[in-house]
Amino acid sequence: MDKNPRSLSQTFRHYLVNPLALGYLGVVLAVCVWVTIDAVSASSSGDASFAGLWAVLATAPTSMLFLAAGPVGLIGIPIGAIVQATALGALYRSITERRARATDVGVSNA
């Protein structure tokens, strides 16, 4: 447990501002841009596309909890992205802080 409590926004910033979480959010953003471009081009041609499924899969399993809500369930994509990025950020922080503590004590991971 931390010795100094953080606010909710500080906790999110702590877990979201690292290479792993930001990289994941970048991939999700790229997939969502691709889905949007595909949806616009498919609507003009009259052809249906399953490209939107990739945005749900990129943010699974959290986004799948919202699928039963219908079109309103698309809110699950950004919620899923934030939840997954926070989990990845917590994992990244845990690994890097553990590695830093081990080198401070003098234990080598090599």
Coordinates of C-alpha atoms in Angstrom, one line a residue:
M1 CA 0.0 0.0 0.0
D2 CA 1.3 3.5 -0.8
K3 CA 2.4 5.7 2.0
N4 CA 0.9 8.8 0.4
P5 CA -2.6 8.5 -1.0
R6 CA -3.2 9.7 -4.5
S7 CA -6.3 11.2 -6.0
L8 CA -8.1 9.2 -8.7
S9 CA -6.8 11.4 -11.5
Q10 CA -3.2 11.0 -10.2
T11 CA -3.6 7.3 -10.0
F12 CA -4.9 7.1 -13.6
R13 CA -2.0 9.4 -14.8
H14 CA 0.4 7.2 -12.9
Y15 CA -0.8 4.0 -14.7
L16 CA -1.6 5.5 -18.1
V17 CA 1.5 7.6 -18.8
N18 CA 4.0 4.9 -19.7
P19 CA 5.1 3.3 -23.0
L20 CA 3.0 0.1 -22.7
A21 CA -0.3 1.8 -21.9
L22 CA 0.3 4.6 -24.4
G23 CA 1.3 2.1 -27.1
Y24 CA -1.9 0.1 -26.5
L25 CA -4.1 3.3 -26.7
G26 CA -2.3 4.2 -29.9
V27 CA -3.1 0.8 -31.4
V28 CA -6.8 1.1 -30.3
L29 CA -6.9 4.6 -31.8
A30 CA -5.5 3.4 -35.1
V31 CA -8.0 0.5 -35.2
C32 CA -10.9 2.9 -34.5
V33 CA -9.7 5.3 -37.3
W34 CA -9.5 2.4 -39.7
V35 CA -13.0 1.2 -38.7
T36 CA -14.3 4.7 -39.2
I37 CA -12.7 5.0 -42.7
D38 CA -14.0 1.6 -43.6
A39 CA -17.5 2.4 -42.4
V40 CA -17.6 5.6 -44.4
S41 CA -16.4 3.9 -47.6
A42 CA -18.7 0.9 -47.0
S43 CA -21.7 3.1 -46.5
S44 CA -21.1 4.8 -49.8
S45 CA -20.8 1.5 -51.7
G46 CA -23.8 -0.1 -49.9
D47 CA -21.6 -3.0 -48.9
A48 CA -21.7 -4.3 -45.3
S49 CA -18.5 -4.7 -43.3
F50 CA -17.4 -6.4 -40.1
A51 CA -14.6 -4.0 -39.6
G52 CA -16.3 -2.6 -36.5
L53 CA -15.7 -6.0 -34.8
W54 CA -12.0 -5.3 -34.7
A55 CA -12.5 -2.3 -32.4
V56 CA -14.5 -4.5 -30.0
L57 CA -11.8 -7.2 -30.2
A58 CA -9.0 -4.7 -29.6
T59 CA -10.6 -3.7 -26.3
A60 CA -11.9 -7.1 -25.2
P61 CA -12.9 -8.5 -22.8
T62 CA -14.1 -5.3 -21.1
S63 CA -15.9 -3.9 -24.2
M64 CA -17.8 -7.2 -24.6
L65 CA -19.7 -6.5 -21.4
F66 CA -21.5 -3.7 -23.3
L67 CA -22.5 -5.6 -26.5
A68 CA -25.9 -6.6 -25.2
A69 CA -26.9 -2.9 -25.0
G70 CA -27.1 -2.6 -28.9
P71 CA -25.7 0.6 -30.6
V72 CA -25.4 2.3 -27.2
G73 CA -23.0 -0.4 -26.3
L74 CA -20.3 1.2 -28.4
I75 CA -19.5 3.2 -25.3
G76 CA -17.8 -0.1 -24.2
I77 CA -15.0 0.5 -26.7
P78 CA -13.5 3.6 -25.0
I79 CA -14.3 2.2 -21.6
G80 CA -12.6 -1.1 -22.5
A81 CA -9.6 0.8 -23.9
I82 CA -9.1 2.8 -20.6
V83 CA -9.6 -0.3 -18.4
Q84 CA -7.2 -2.4 -20.5
A85 CA -4.6 0.4 -20.7
T86 CA -4.8 0.9 -16.9
A87 CA -4.2 -2.8 -16.3
L88 CA -1.3 -2.8 -18.7
G89 CA 0.1 0.4 -17.1
A90 CA -0.2 -1.2 -13.6
L91 CA 1.7 -4.3 -14.9
Y92 CA 4.4 -2.1 -16.5
R93 CA 4.8 0.0 -13.3
S94 CA 4.9 -3.1 -11.1
I95 CA 7.6 -4.7 -13.3
T96 CA 9.8 -1.6 -13.6
E97 CA 9.5 -0.7 -9.9
R98 CA 10.3 -4.2 -8.9
R99 CA 13.3 -4.2 -11.1
A100 CA 14.4 -0.8 -9.7
R101 CA 14.1 -2.0 -6.2
A102 CA 16.1 -5.1 -7.0
T103 CA 19.0 -3.0 -8.4
D104 CA 18.9 -0.7 -5.4
V105 CA 19.4 -3.6 -3.1
G106 CA 22.1 -5.0 -5.3
V107 CA 20.4 -8.0 -6.7
S108 CA 21.0 -8.5 -10.4
N109 CA 18.4 -10.0 -12.8
A110 CA 21.0 -10.8 -15.4

